[in-house]
Amino acid sequence: MFTIGDFAAFGQVSARMLRHYDAIGLLRPAVVDEASGYRYYSADQLSRLNRIIALKDLGFSLQQVHEIVDAKLSAEELRGMLRLRHAQLEDELARSASRLVSVEARLRLIEKEGHMPTEDVVLKRIAPARVAELSAISKSYDGEDIGPVIQPLFGQLMERLGAAGVMPAGSPLAYYEDADDDQILVHAAVPVDAGTIADVDVHELPELAQAATIVHQGDMMEADRSMQTLARWIEDNGYRSHGYAREVTLQFDPENPANWVHEFQILVTNPD
């Protein structure tokens, strides 16, 4: 017979853990001294303790371990549990690998720039949205050409929504498409709940299943710095971008563009 301290040493666990296993009925002592309350274990119980430790290392809960070591599961049920755990571990491994790539990319940015970037890129799904919008042509994607086009569009759009008695159901956003002769089709949009609105195009804006996003604070004439950060992140993490970024207005101050806050969202896919 072994004292709890000696048995814990043989099993490479703590005495506290053995007391816990006793309390939940997972591993009872072979003998408990009635007078002192001391627990004693037999050498035969080491095999059960080793099975418990091995199953815990596989990530099974103590309840699952209890069922397995007490043979309460059929062979098929045990195979099912192991297959499920195998799938969970593969998923954890894939997510850890993805995080490792992100850490390596962030380290490269710090090495290039000498400091921790203040703008963080987040990968997420952008849900579809019903939007009301107006559109017009800009001669290029340059900010100096886009600005004079997009600003009047939002003004006209809000006037028409007000005349129709329709309230926005979300933050305004702009998105862009290629047009003829290297021109850009500019869309000024606002989420709405309405079905139709006179003189306004109402339609479903599709989801972005996987978008790289970044929050830009300040004048949109300085958006290049955030877009460059976004582009480097996409490249360093091995993604491929598609189309132009959507621009969601999170905060607008007509008196001071330095207080503007936008989120840029661009569709990305994993490399083949």
PDB file of C-alpha atoms in Angstrom, residues 30-213:
ATOM      1  CA  ALA A  30      -8.028   1.269  -1.798  1.00  0.00           C
ATOM      2  CA  VAL A  31      -8.205   1.906   1.935  1.00  0.00           C
ATOM      3  CA  VAL A  32      -9.099   4.889   4.122  1.00  0.00           C
ATOM      4  CA  ASP A  33      -7.978   4.765   7.733  1.00  0.00           C
ATOM      5  CA  GLU A  34     -11.096   5.352   9.814  1.00  0.00           C
ATOM      6  CA  ALA A  35      -9.211   6.936  12.679  1.00  0.00           C
ATOM      7  CA  SER A  36      -6.881   9.280  10.799  1.00  0.00           C
ATOM      8  CA  GLY A  37      -8.698   9.628   7.455  1.00  0.00           C
ATOM      9  CA  TYR A  38      -5.448   8.868   5.619  1.00  0.00           C
ATOM     10  CA  ARG A  39      -5.858   7.503   2.101  1.00  0.00           C
ATOM     11  CA  TYR A  40      -3.883   4.495   0.880  1.00  0.00           C
ATOM     12  CA  TYR A  41      -3.580   3.195  -2.676  1.00  0.00           C
ATOM     13  CA  SER A  42      -2.509  -0.141  -4.132  1.00  0.00           C
ATOM     14  CA  ALA A  43      -0.035  -0.747  -6.966  1.00  0.00           C
ATOM     15  CA  ASP A  44      -2.877  -2.184  -9.044  1.00  0.00           C
ATOM     16  CA  GLN A  45      -4.530   1.244  -9.121  1.00  0.00           C
ATOM     17  CA  LEU A  46      -1.620   2.784 -11.036  1.00  0.00           C
ATOM     18  CA  SER A  47      -2.944   1.349 -14.309  1.00  0.00           C
ATOM     19  CA  ARG A  48      -6.291   3.113 -13.777  1.00  0.00           C
ATOM     20  CA  LEU A  49      -4.504   6.355 -12.884  1.00  0.00           C
ATOM     21  CA  ASN A  50      -2.351   6.070 -16.014  1.00  0.00           C
ATOM     22  CA  ARG A  51      -5.456   5.623 -18.166  1.00  0.00           C
ATOM     23  CA  ILE A  52      -7.050   8.681 -16.560  1.00  0.00           C
ATOM     24  CA  ILE A  53      -3.960  10.787 -17.230  1.00  0.00           C
ATOM     25  CA  ALA A  54      -3.690   9.563 -20.838  1.00  0.00           C
ATOM     26  CA  LEU A  55      -7.345  10.348 -21.574  1.00  0.00           C
ATOM     27  CA  LYS A  56      -7.069  13.775 -19.935  1.00  0.00           C
ATOM     28  CA  ASP A  57      -4.039  14.505 -22.121  1.00  0.00           C
ATOM     29  CA  LEU A  58      -6.220  13.755 -25.148  1.00  0.00           C
ATOM     30  CA  GLY A  59      -8.539  16.527 -23.994  1.00  0.00           C
ATOM     31  CA  PHE A  60     -11.462  14.487 -22.684  1.00  0.00           C
ATOM     32  CA  SER A  61     -13.489  15.926 -19.816  1.00  0.00           C
ATOM     33  CA  LEU A  62     -13.391  14.175 -16.452  1.00  0.00           C
ATOM     34  CA  GLN A  63     -16.969  13.014 -17.000  1.00  0.00           C
ATOM     35  CA  GLN A  64     -15.969  11.441 -20.308  1.00  0.00           C
ATOM     36  CA  VAL A  65     -12.884   9.916 -18.693  1.00  0.00           C
ATOM     37  CA  HIS A  66     -15.104   8.445 -15.968  1.00  0.00           C
ATOM     38  CA  GLU A  67     -17.353   6.791 -18.552  1.00  0.00           C
ATOM     39  CA  ILE A  68     -14.424   5.427 -20.562  1.00  0.00           C
ATOM     40  CA  VAL A  69     -12.383   3.934 -17.710  1.00  0.00           C
ATOM     41  CA  ASP A  70     -15.490   2.367 -16.188  1.00  0.00           C
ATOM     42  CA  ALA A  71     -16.296   0.763 -19.558  1.00  0.00           C
ATOM     43  CA  LYS A  72     -19.704   2.439 -19.732  1.00  0.00           C
ATOM     44  CA  LEU A  73     -19.200   3.075 -23.438  1.00  0.00           C
ATOM     45  CA  SER A  74     -19.442   0.584 -26.270  1.00  0.00           C
ATOM     46  CA  ALA A  75     -16.506   0.193 -28.629  1.00  0.00           C
ATOM     47  CA  GLU A  76     -18.431   2.129 -31.305  1.00  0.00           C
ATOM     48  CA  GLU A  77     -19.218   4.946 -28.869  1.00  0.00           C
ATOM     49  CA  LEU A  78     -15.566   5.120 -27.872  1.00  0.00           C
ATOM     50  CA  ARG A  79     -14.506   5.231 -31.527  1.00  0.00           C
ATOM     51  CA  GLY A  80     -17.018   8.038 -32.091  1.00  0.00           C
ATOM     52  CA  MET A  81     -15.620  10.026 -29.176  1.00  0.00           C
ATOM     53  CA  LEU A  82     -12.070   9.543 -30.429  1.00  0.00           C
ATOM     54  CA  ARG A  83     -13.044  10.576 -33.972  1.00  0.00           C
ATOM     55  CA  LEU A  84     -14.725  13.709 -32.601  1.00  0.00           C
ATOM     56  CA  ARG A  85     -11.670  14.527 -30.485  1.00  0.00           C
ATOM     57  CA  HIS A  86      -9.465  13.940 -33.521  1.00  0.00           C
ATOM     58  CA  ALA A  87     -11.526  16.448 -35.523  1.00  0.00           C
ATOM     59  CA  GLN A  88     -11.413  18.964 -32.658  1.00  0.00           C
ATOM     60  CA  LEU A  89      -7.633  18.678 -32.412  1.00  0.00           C
ATOM     61  CA  GLU A  90      -7.271  19.134 -36.173  1.00  0.00           C
ATOM     62  CA  ASP A  91      -9.416  22.273 -35.974  1.00  0.00           C
ATOM     63  CA  GLU A  92      -7.358  23.609 -33.055  1.00  0.00           C
ATOM     64  CA  LEU A  93      -4.179  22.871 -34.998  1.00  0.00           C
ATOM     65  CA  ALA A  94      -5.465  24.736 -38.055  1.00  0.00           C
ATOM     66  CA  ARG A  95      -6.488  27.749 -35.941  1.00  0.00           C
ATOM     67  CA  SER A  96      -3.122  27.718 -34.171  1.00  0.00           C
ATOM     68  CA  ALA A  97      -1.341  27.605 -37.529  1.00  0.00           C
ATOM     69  CA  SER A  98      -3.411  30.578 -38.698  1.00  0.00           C
ATOM     70  CA  ARG A  99      -2.553  32.513 -35.537  1.00  0.00           C
ATOM     71  CA  LEU A 100       1.119  31.638 -36.029  1.00  0.00           C
ATOM     72  CA  VAL A 101       1.030  33.094 -39.543  1.00  0.00           C
ATOM     73  CA  SER A 102      -0.582  36.269 -38.155  1.00  0.00           C
ATOM     74  CA  VAL A 103       2.066  36.557 -35.437  1.00  0.00           C
ATOM     75  CA  GLU A 104       4.839  36.116 -37.997  1.00  0.00           C
ATOM     76  CA  ALA A 105       3.239  38.775 -40.226  1.00  0.00           C
ATOM     77  CA  ARG A 106       2.973  41.185 -37.288  1.00  0.00           C
ATOM     78  CA  LEU A 107       6.637  40.567 -36.434  1.00  0.00           C
ATOM     79  CA  ARG A 108       7.630  41.380 -40.007  1.00  0.00           C
ATOM     80  CA  LEU A 109       5.653  44.634 -39.819  1.00  0.00           C
ATOM     81  CA  ILE A 110       7.392  45.589 -36.586  1.00  0.00           C
ATOM     82  CA  GLU A 111      10.785  44.756 -38.107  1.00  0.00           C
ATOM     83  CA  LYS A 112       9.989  46.909 -41.153  1.00  0.00           C
ATOM     84  CA  GLU A 113       8.501  49.881 -39.306  1.00  0.00           C
ATOM     85  CA  GLY A 114      10.312  49.685 -35.981  1.00  0.00           C
ATOM     86  CA  HIS A 115       7.120  49.863 -33.906  1.00  0.00           C
ATOM     87  CA  MET A 116       3.847  48.078 -33.219  1.00  0.00           C
ATOM     88  CA  PRO A 117       1.214  49.086 -35.813  1.00  0.00           C
ATOM     89  CA  THR A 118      -1.604  51.062 -34.209  1.00  0.00           C
ATOM     90  CA  GLU A 119      -4.177  49.904 -36.769  1.00  0.00           C
ATOM     91  CA  ASP A 120      -5.264  46.281 -36.412  1.00  0.00           C
ATOM     92  CA  VAL A 121      -6.595  44.135 -39.241  1.00  0.00           C
ATOM     93  CA  VAL A 122      -9.491  41.828 -38.358  1.00  0.00           C
ATOM     94  CA  LEU A 123     -10.751  38.979 -40.520  1.00  0.00           C
ATOM     95  CA  LYS A 124     -14.542  38.562 -40.363  1.00  0.00           C
ATOM     96  CA  ARG A 125     -17.746  37.850 -42.267  1.00  0.00           C
ATOM     97  CA  ILE A 126     -19.804  40.823 -43.430  1.00  0.00           C
ATOM     98  CA  ALA A 127     -23.500  39.920 -43.505  1.00  0.00           C
ATOM     99  CA  PRO A 128     -25.701  40.812 -46.491  1.00  0.00           C
ATOM    100  CA  ALA A 129     -27.714  44.007 -46.130  1.00  0.00           C
ATOM    101  CA  ARG A 130     -30.675  45.637 -47.826  1.00  0.00           C
ATOM    102  CA  VAL A 131     -29.516  49.080 -48.936  1.00  0.00           C
ATOM    103  CA  ALA A 132     -30.862  52.181 -50.634  1.00  0.00           C
ATOM    104  CA  GLU A 133     -28.289  53.777 -52.892  1.00  0.00           C
ATOM    105  CA  LEU A 134     -27.400  56.295 -55.554  1.00  0.00           C
ATOM    106  CA  SER A 135     -24.474  55.885 -57.932  1.00  0.00           C
ATOM    107  CA  ALA A 136     -22.364  57.986 -60.276  1.00  0.00           C
ATOM    108  CA  ILE A 137     -19.151  57.790 -62.288  1.00  0.00           C
ATOM    109  CA  SER A 138     -15.761  59.002 -61.090  1.00  0.00           C
ATOM    110  CA  LYS A 139     -12.971  59.392 -63.607  1.00  0.00           C
ATOM    111  CA  SER A 140     -10.574  57.447 -61.338  1.00  0.00           C
ATOM    112  CA  TYR A 141     -10.200  55.765 -57.939  1.00  0.00           C
ATOM    113  CA  ASP A 142      -8.008  58.594 -56.729  1.00  0.00           C
ATOM    114  CA  GLY A 143      -9.317  60.263 -53.576  1.00  0.00           C
ATOM    115  CA  GLU A 144      -9.299  63.659 -55.266  1.00  0.00           C
ATOM    116  CA  ASP A 145     -11.685  62.311 -57.906  1.00  0.00           C
ATOM    117  CA  ILE A 146     -13.826  60.146 -55.597  1.00  0.00           C
ATOM    118  CA  GLY A 147     -14.501  62.823 -52.954  1.00  0.00           C
ATOM    119  CA  PRO A 148     -16.381  65.312 -55.178  1.00  0.00           C
ATOM    120  CA  VAL A 149     -18.561  62.463 -56.469  1.00  0.00           C
ATOM    121  CA  ILE A 150     -19.382  60.546 -53.282  1.00  0.00           C
ATOM    122  CA  GLN A 151     -20.183  63.501 -51.011  1.00  0.00           C
ATOM    123  CA  PRO A 152     -23.038  64.946 -53.137  1.00  0.00           C
ATOM    124  CA  LEU A 153     -24.429  61.431 -53.619  1.00  0.00           C
ATOM    125  CA  PHE A 154     -24.836  60.935 -49.874  1.00  0.00           C
ATOM    126  CA  GLY A 155     -26.464  64.369 -49.567  1.00  0.00           C
ATOM    127  CA  GLN A 156     -28.980  63.554 -52.298  1.00  0.00           C
ATOM    128  CA  LEU A 157     -29.608  60.089 -50.892  1.00  0.00           C
ATOM    129  CA  MET A 158     -30.401  61.378 -47.403  1.00  0.00           C
ATOM    130  CA  GLU A 159     -32.727  64.043 -48.845  1.00  0.00           C
ATOM    131  CA  ARG A 160     -34.689  61.426 -50.784  1.00  0.00           C
ATOM    132  CA  LEU A 161     -34.892  59.100 -47.806  1.00  0.00           C
ATOM    133  CA  GLY A 162     -36.163  61.979 -45.674  1.00  0.00           C
ATOM    134  CA  ALA A 163     -38.777  62.896 -48.282  1.00  0.00           C
ATOM    135  CA  ALA A 164     -39.951  59.268 -48.336  1.00  0.00           C
ATOM    136  CA  GLY A 165     -40.066  59.098 -44.524  1.00  0.00           C
ATOM    137  CA  VAL A 166     -37.482  56.323 -44.447  1.00  0.00           C
ATOM    138  CA  MET A 167     -34.934  56.165 -41.620  1.00  0.00           C
ATOM    139  CA  PRO A 168     -31.510  54.547 -42.153  1.00  0.00           C
ATOM    140  CA  ALA A 169     -31.193  51.141 -40.524  1.00  0.00           C
ATOM    141  CA  GLY A 170     -27.423  51.208 -40.241  1.00  0.00           C
ATOM    142  CA  SER A 171     -24.211  53.058 -41.012  1.00  0.00           C
ATOM    143  CA  PRO A 172     -23.721  54.666 -44.450  1.00  0.00           C
ATOM    144  CA  LEU A 173     -21.262  52.934 -46.738  1.00  0.00           C
ATOM    145  CA  ALA A 174     -19.574  53.438 -50.063  1.00  0.00           C
ATOM    146  CA  TYR A 175     -18.432  50.768 -52.491  1.00  0.00           C
ATOM    147  CA  TYR A 176     -16.888  50.813 -55.930  1.00  0.00           C
ATOM    148  CA  GLU A 177     -16.819  48.932 -59.229  1.00  0.00           C
ATOM    149  CA  ASP A 178     -14.835  49.253 -62.427  1.00  0.00           C
ATOM    150  CA  ALA A 179     -16.559  51.078 -65.273  1.00  0.00           C
ATOM    151  CA  ASP A 180     -15.540  51.720 -68.886  1.00  0.00           C
ATOM    152  CA  ASP A 181     -12.381  53.620 -69.832  1.00  0.00           C
ATOM    153  CA  ASP A 182     -10.721  53.051 -66.447  1.00  0.00           C
ATOM    154  CA  GLN A 183     -13.479  54.982 -64.722  1.00  0.00           C
ATOM    155  CA  ILE A 184     -15.056  53.962 -61.404  1.00  0.00           C
ATOM    156  CA  LEU A 185     -18.733  53.437 -60.601  1.00  0.00           C
ATOM    157  CA  VAL A 186     -19.252  54.980 -57.153  1.00  0.00           C
ATOM    158  CA  HIS A 187     -22.098  53.737 -54.937  1.00  0.00           C
ATOM    159  CA  ALA A 188     -23.356  55.718 -51.929  1.00  0.00           C
ATOM    160  CA  ALA A 189     -25.544  53.392 -49.846  1.00  0.00           C
ATOM    161  CA  VAL A 190     -27.448  53.254 -46.566  1.00  0.00           C
ATOM    162  CA  PRO A 191     -29.035  50.134 -44.977  1.00  0.00           C
ATOM    163  CA  VAL A 192     -32.855  50.388 -44.908  1.00  0.00           C
ATOM    164  CA  ASP A 193     -35.849  48.266 -44.006  1.00  0.00           C
ATOM    165  CA  ALA A 194     -38.034  49.675 -46.799  1.00  0.00           C
ATOM    166  CA  GLY A 195     -39.022  47.661 -49.850  1.00  0.00           C
ATOM    167  CA  THR A 196     -39.036  50.463 -52.424  1.00  0.00           C
ATOM    168  CA  ILE A 197     -38.236  54.185 -52.388  1.00  0.00           C
ATOM    169  CA  ALA A 198     -39.006  56.605 -55.219  1.00  0.00           C
ATOM    170  CA  ASP A 199     -35.967  57.630 -57.279  1.00  0.00           C
ATOM    171  CA  VAL A 200     -33.654  55.433 -55.197  1.00  0.00           C
ATOM    172  CA  ASP A 201     -32.236  52.013 -56.031  1.00  0.00           C
ATOM    173  CA  VAL A 202     -33.083  49.525 -53.243  1.00  0.00           C
ATOM    174  CA  HIS A 203     -31.444  46.104 -53.411  1.00  0.00           C
ATOM    175  CA  GLU A 204     -29.607  43.416 -51.473  1.00  0.00           C
ATOM    176  CA  LEU A 205     -25.909  44.066 -51.003  1.00  0.00           C
ATOM    177  CA  PRO A 206     -24.281  40.601 -50.939  1.00  0.00           C
ATOM    178  CA  GLU A 207     -22.278  39.294 -48.035  1.00  0.00           C
ATOM    179  CA  LEU A 208     -18.515  39.258 -47.895  1.00  0.00           C
ATOM    180  CA  ALA A 209     -17.899  35.699 -46.752  1.00  0.00           C
ATOM    181  CA  GLN A 210     -14.394  36.569 -45.561  1.00  0.00           C
ATOM    182  CA  ALA A 211     -13.306  40.182 -45.333  1.00  0.00           C
ATOM    183  CA  ALA A 212     -10.070  41.736 -44.130  1.00  0.00           C
ATOM    184  CA  THR A 213     -11.103  44.868 -42.237  1.00  0.00           C
TER     185      THR A 213
END
